[in-house]
Coordinates of C-alpha atoms in Angstrom, one line a residue:
X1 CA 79.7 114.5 105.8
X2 CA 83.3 113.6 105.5
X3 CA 86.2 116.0 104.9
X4 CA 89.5 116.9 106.3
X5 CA 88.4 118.3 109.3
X6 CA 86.2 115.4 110.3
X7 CA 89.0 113.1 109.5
X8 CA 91.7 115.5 111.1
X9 CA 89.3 115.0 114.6
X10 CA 89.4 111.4 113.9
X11 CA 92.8 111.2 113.8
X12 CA 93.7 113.1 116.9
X13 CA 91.1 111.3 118.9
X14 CA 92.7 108.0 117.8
X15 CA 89.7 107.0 116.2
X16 CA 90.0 104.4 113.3
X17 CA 89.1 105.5 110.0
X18 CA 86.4 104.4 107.5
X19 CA 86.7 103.0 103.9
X20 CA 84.8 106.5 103.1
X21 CA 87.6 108.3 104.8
X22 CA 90.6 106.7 103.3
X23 CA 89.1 107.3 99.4
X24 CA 88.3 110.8 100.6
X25 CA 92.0 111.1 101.6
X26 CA 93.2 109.4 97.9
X27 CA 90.9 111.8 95.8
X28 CA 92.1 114.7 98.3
X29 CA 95.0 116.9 96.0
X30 CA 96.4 118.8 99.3
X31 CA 99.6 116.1 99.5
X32 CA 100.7 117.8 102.1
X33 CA 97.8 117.8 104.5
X34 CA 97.5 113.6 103.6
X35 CA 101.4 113.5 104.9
X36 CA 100.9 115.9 108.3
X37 CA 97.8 113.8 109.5
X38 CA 100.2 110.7 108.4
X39 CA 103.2 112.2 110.4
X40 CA 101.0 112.5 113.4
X41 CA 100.0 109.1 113.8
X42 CA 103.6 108.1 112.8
X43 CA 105.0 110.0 115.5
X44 CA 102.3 108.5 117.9
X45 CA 103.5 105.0 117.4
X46 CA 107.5 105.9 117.0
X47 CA 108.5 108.5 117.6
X48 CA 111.2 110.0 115.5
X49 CA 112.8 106.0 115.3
X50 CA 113.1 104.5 111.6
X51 CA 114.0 101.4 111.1
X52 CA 116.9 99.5 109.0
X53 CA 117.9 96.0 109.2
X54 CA 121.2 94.6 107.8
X55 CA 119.7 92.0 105.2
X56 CA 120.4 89.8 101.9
X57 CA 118.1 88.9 99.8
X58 CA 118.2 85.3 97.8
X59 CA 116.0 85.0 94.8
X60 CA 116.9 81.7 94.4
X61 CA 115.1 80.9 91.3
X62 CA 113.3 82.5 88.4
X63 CA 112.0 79.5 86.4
X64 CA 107.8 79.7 87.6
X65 CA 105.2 77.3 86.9
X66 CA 103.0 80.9 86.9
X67 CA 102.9 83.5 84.3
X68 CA 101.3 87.0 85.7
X69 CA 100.6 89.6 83.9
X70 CA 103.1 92.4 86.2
X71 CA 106.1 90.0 86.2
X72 CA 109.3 90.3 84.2
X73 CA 111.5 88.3 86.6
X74 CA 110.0 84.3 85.8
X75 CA 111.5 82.4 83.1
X76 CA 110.4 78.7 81.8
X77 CA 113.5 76.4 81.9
X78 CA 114.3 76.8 78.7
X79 CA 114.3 80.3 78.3
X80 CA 117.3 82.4 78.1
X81 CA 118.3 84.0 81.5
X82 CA 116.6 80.8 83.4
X83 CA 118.4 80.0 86.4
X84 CA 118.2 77.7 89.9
X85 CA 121.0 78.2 92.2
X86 CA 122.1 75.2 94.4
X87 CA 123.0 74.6 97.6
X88 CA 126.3 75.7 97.4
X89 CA 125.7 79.3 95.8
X90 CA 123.0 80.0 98.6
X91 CA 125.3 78.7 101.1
X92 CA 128.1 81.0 100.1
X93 CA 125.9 83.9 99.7
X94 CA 124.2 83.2 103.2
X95 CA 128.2 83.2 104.5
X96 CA 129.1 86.6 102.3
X97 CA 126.0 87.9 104.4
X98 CA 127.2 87.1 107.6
X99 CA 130.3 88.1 107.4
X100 CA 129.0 91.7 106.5
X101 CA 127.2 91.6 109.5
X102 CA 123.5 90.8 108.0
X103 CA 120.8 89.6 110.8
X104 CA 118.9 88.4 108.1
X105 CA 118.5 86.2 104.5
X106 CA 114.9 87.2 102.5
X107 CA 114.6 84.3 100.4
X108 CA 111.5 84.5 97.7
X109 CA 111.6 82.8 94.2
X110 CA 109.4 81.3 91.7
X111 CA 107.3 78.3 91.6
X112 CA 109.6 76.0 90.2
X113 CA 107.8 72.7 88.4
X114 CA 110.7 70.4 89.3
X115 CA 112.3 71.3 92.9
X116 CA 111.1 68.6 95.4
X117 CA 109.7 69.9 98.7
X118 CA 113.1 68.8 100.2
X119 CA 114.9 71.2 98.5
X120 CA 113.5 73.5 100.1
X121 CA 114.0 71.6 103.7
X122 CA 117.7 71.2 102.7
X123 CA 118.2 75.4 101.6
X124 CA 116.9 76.9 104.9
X125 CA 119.3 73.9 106.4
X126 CA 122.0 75.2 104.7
X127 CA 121.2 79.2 105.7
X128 CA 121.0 78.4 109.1
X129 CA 124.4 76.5 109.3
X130 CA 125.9 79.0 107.8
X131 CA 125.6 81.1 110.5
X132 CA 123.5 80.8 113.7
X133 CA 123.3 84.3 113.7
X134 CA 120.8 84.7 110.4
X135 CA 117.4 85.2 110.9
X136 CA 115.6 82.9 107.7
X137 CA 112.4 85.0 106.1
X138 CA 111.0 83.1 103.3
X139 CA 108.6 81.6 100.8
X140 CA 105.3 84.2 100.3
X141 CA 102.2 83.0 101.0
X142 CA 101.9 81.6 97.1
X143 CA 104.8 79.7 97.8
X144 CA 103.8 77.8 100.5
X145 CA 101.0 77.3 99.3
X146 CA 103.0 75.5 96.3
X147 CA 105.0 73.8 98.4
X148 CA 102.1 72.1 100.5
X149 CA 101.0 70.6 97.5
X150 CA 104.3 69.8 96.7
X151 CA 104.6 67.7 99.8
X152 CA 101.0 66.8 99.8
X153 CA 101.2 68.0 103.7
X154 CA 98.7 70.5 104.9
X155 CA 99.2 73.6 105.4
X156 CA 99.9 73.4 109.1
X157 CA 101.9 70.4 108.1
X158 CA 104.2 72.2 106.1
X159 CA 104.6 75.2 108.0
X160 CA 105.6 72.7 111.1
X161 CA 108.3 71.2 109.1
X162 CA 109.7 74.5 107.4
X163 CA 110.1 75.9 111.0
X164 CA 112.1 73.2 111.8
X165 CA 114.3 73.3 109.1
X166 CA 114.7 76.9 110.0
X167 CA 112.2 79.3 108.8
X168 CA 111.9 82.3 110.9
X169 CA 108.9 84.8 109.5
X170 CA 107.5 85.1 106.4
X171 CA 107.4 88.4 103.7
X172 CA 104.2 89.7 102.9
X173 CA 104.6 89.1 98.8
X174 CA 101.9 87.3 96.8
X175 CA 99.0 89.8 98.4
X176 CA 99.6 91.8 94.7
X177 CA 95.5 93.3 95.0
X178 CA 93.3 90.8 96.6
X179 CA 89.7 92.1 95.1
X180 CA 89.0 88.9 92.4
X181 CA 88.3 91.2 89.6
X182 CA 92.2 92.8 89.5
X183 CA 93.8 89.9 90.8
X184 CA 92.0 87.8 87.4
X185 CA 93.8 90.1 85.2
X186 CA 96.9 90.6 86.8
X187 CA 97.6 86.9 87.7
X188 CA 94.9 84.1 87.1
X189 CA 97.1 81.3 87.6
X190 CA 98.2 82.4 91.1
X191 CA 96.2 81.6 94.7
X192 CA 93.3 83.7 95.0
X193 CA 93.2 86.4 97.6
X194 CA 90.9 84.9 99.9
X195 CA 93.6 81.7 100.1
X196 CA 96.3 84.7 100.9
X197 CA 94.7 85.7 103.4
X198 CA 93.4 81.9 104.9
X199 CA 97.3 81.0 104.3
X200 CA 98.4 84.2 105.9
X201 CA 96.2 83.2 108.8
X202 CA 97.4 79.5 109.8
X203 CA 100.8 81.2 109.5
X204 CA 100.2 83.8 112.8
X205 CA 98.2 81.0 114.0
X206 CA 101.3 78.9 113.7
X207 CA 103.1 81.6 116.1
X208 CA 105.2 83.0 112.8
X209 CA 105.2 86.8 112.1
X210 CA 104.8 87.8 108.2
X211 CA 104.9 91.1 106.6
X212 CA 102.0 92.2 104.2
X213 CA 102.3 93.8 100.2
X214 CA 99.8 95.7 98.0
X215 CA 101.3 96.2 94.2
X216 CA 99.9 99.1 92.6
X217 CA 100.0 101.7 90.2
X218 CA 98.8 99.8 87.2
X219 CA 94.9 98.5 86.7
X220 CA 93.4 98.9 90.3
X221 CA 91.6 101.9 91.6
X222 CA 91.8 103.8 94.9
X223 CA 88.6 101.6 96.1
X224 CA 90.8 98.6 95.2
X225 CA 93.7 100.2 97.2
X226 CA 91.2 100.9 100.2
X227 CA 89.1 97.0 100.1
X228 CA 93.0 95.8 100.0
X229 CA 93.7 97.3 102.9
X230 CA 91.0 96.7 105.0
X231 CA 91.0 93.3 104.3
X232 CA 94.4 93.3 106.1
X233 CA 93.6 95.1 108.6
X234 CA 90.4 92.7 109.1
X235 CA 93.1 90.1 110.0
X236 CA 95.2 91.8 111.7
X237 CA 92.4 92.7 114.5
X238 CA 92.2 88.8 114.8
X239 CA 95.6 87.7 114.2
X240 CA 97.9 90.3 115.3
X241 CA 100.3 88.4 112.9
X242 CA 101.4 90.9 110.5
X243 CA 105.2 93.2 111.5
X244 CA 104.7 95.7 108.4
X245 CA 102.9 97.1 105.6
X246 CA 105.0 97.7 102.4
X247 CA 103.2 99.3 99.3
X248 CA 104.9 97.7 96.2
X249 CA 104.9 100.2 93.5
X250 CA 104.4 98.7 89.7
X251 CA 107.6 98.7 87.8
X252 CA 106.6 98.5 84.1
X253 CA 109.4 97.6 81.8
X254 CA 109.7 94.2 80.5
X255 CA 106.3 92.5 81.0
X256 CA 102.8 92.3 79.6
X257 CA 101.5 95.1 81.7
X258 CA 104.3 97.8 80.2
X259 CA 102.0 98.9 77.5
X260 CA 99.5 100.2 79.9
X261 CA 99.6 104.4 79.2
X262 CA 101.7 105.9 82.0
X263 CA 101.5 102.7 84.3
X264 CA 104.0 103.7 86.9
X265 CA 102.9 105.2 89.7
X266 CA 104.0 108.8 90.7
X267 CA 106.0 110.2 93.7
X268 CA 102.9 112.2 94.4
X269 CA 100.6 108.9 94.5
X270 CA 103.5 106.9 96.5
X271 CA 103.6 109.5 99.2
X272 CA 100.3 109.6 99.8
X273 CA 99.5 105.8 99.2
X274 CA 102.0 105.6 102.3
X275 CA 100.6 108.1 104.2
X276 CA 96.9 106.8 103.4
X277 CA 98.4 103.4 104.5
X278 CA 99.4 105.1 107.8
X279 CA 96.4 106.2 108.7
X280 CA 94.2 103.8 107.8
X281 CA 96.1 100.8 108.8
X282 CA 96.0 102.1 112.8
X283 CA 96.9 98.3 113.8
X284 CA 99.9 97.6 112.1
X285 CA 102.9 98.9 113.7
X286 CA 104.8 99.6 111.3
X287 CA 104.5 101.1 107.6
X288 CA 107.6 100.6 105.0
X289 CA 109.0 102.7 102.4
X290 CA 110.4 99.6 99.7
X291 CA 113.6 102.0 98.6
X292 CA 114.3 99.4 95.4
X293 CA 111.5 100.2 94.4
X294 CA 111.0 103.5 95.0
X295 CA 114.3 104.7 94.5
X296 CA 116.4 106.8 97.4
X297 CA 114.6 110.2 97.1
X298 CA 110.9 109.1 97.4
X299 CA 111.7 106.6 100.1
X300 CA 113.6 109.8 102.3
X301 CA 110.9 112.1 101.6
X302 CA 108.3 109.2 102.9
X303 CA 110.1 109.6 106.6
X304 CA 107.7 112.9 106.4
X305 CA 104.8 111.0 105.5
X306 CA 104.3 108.2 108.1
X307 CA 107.1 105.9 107.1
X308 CA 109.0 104.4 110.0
X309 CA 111.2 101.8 107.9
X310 CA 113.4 101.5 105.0
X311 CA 113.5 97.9 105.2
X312 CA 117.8 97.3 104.6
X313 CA 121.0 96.7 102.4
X314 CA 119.1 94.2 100.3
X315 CA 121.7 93.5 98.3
X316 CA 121.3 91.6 94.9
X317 CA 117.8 92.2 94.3
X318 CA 116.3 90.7 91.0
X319 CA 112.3 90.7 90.8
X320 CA 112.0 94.4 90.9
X321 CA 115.1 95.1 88.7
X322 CA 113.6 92.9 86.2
X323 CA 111.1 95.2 85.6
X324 CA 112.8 98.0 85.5
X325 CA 113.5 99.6 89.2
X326 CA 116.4 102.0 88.9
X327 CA 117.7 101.8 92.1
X328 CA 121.0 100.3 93.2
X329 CA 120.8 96.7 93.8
X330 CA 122.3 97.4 97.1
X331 CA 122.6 99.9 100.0
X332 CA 125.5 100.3 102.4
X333 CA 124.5 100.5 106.0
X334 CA 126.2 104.1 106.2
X335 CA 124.3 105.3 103.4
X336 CA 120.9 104.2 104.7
X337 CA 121.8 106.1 108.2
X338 CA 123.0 109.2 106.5
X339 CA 119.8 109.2 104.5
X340 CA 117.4 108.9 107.7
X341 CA 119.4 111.2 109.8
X342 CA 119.2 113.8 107.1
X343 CA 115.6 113.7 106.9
X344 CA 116.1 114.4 110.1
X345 CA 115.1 110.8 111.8
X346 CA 116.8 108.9 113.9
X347 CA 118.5 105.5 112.5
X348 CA 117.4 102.3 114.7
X349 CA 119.2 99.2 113.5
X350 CA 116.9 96.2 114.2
X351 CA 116.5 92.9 113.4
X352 CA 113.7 90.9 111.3
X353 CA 110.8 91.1 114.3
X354 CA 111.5 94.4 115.0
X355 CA 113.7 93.9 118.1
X356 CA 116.1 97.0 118.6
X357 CA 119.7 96.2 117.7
X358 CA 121.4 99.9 118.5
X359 CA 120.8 103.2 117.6
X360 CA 122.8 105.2 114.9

């Protein structure tokens, strides 16, 4: 029979946890017993180190071909507040960047119907001659999955020529929740998530690293959550491919899912969606507390519940805004390390694959 003792053994025997056990753990109210077994295995893998890099992002685009259902950020050309930067805006941001000492441009935007594939050739061109120093993460797995067809290359095919042009890893967005019956409602026009996960696949088996997503807090159920998960996890154990686990959590303003009653997710279900995460994910190294989205408070008070990153400065965020996130669009470096070290963590600077930069 499970219950917090058998999982409490489990967890400090190492052992990996069931399906059962992590819905025992979401139904379970004591918060604080989710967050101390969380802590533990935390602690096991890092010690009191959390992680910050020094990052921009560049949403270069909001004009989508797509339409889902949790989205207030995509625009059709002709709709007010449509935009496509060119070469020259993400040039000079990708310079603004590095001269503020960035290690890293985060580049995701939507499926736009008339960019050719060399567009996107010719922007991580541009990033990388803008500085050598910028490490480019870019296009979710929904996006290359566009741009293959774009180019009518394989997948392989287009991941070979993207590398060259300069792509460095991949974020984890696009995963949204990966069971068929959610993902239908939330975004029907988008790449199932059985082709996430294929495309997520040739990417670690094209010797690129990629972070992985879950939205929630708006039609899924803790099951959902859990299947979500362990289909990561599945790939992980053969891939090894994914840096970091970052629960996205459902910002309702200004899309078709804002009417839900009381969509948003809670600071009581983030904390322990990231400490579930922790626990239950026992091969990804890393968990992430997503501050934009989260907002300052909740993302500090995660250090205590198996968070080991904060992910960076950010700076000029637009999807979650769009939708309502309340957080600053960016974070100075010396406010992220006075938030850690007053949750009494120590600040590790790193860069996008997790090497160590300095300690803070």
């Amino acid at each position: 029979m499970i219950s917090l003792d058998s999982i409490r053994s489990k967890v400090n025997a190492d052992q990996r946890l069931s399906d059962e056990d992590a819905l025992f753990l979401f139904h379970l109210p004591d918060l604080l017993a989710v967050g101390e077994l969380a802590a533990l295995a935390n602690e096991r893998k890092n010690g009191r180190r959390v992680f910050f890099n020094v990052n921009r992002h560049i949403n270069h685009t909001n004009i989508c071909v797509n339409r889902c259902k949790f989205c207030a950020f995509s625009r059709t050309a002709d709709e007010p507040g449509a935009y496509c930067y060119n070469l020259d805006e993400i040039r000079n941001r990708a310079e603004e960047a590095a001269a503020q000492g960035a290690t890293e441009i985060h580049i995701v935007g939507g499926l736009h119907p008339d960019l050719p594939f060399d567009f996107y050739l010719e922007m991580l061109q541009t990033v990388r001659g803008a500085s050598s120093t910028l490490h480019v993460k870019a296009f979710t797995a929904v996006e290359i999955d566009y741009l293959a067809s774009l180019a009518r290359l394989s997948v392989p095919e287009t991941l070979a020529a993207l590398k060259e042009a300069g792509l460095g890893s991949l974020p984890g967005g696009g995963a949204e929740i990966l069971c068929k019956e959610v993902r239908d409602q939330l975004c029907p026009e988008k790449i199932s998530g059985e082709r996430w996960l294929e495309i997520m696949s040739q990417v670690h088996q094209a010797g690129l690293k990629s972070n992985a997503t879950m939205l929630y807090g708006h039609i899924e159920t803790h099951a959902h959550r859990v299947d979500h998960m362990r289909r990561l996890r599945e790939l992980q154990d053969r891939t090894g491919g994914f840096q970091v686990f970052i629960p996205l959590s459902f910002q309702s303003e200004n899309n078709p899912l804002g009417h839900l009653k009381n969509p948003a997710s809670s600071g009581v279900d983030d904390l322990k969606t990231l400490a579930v995460a922790r626990l239950y994910l026992d091969n990804f190294p890393n968990i992430k507390a997503y501050w934009v989205m989260l907002g300052e408070k909740i993302a500090q008070t995660s250090l205590c519940f198996g968070v080991n990153d904060l992910d960076g400065t950010v700076v000029e965020e637009k999807i979650g805004h769009d939708a309502g996130a309340a957080s600053p669009q960016a974070m100075a470096r010396e406010d992220i390390v006075n938030l850690i070290n007053k949750a009494g963590r120590l600040p590790v600077e790193r860069d996008t694959l997790y090497n160590e930069l300095r300690t803070c």
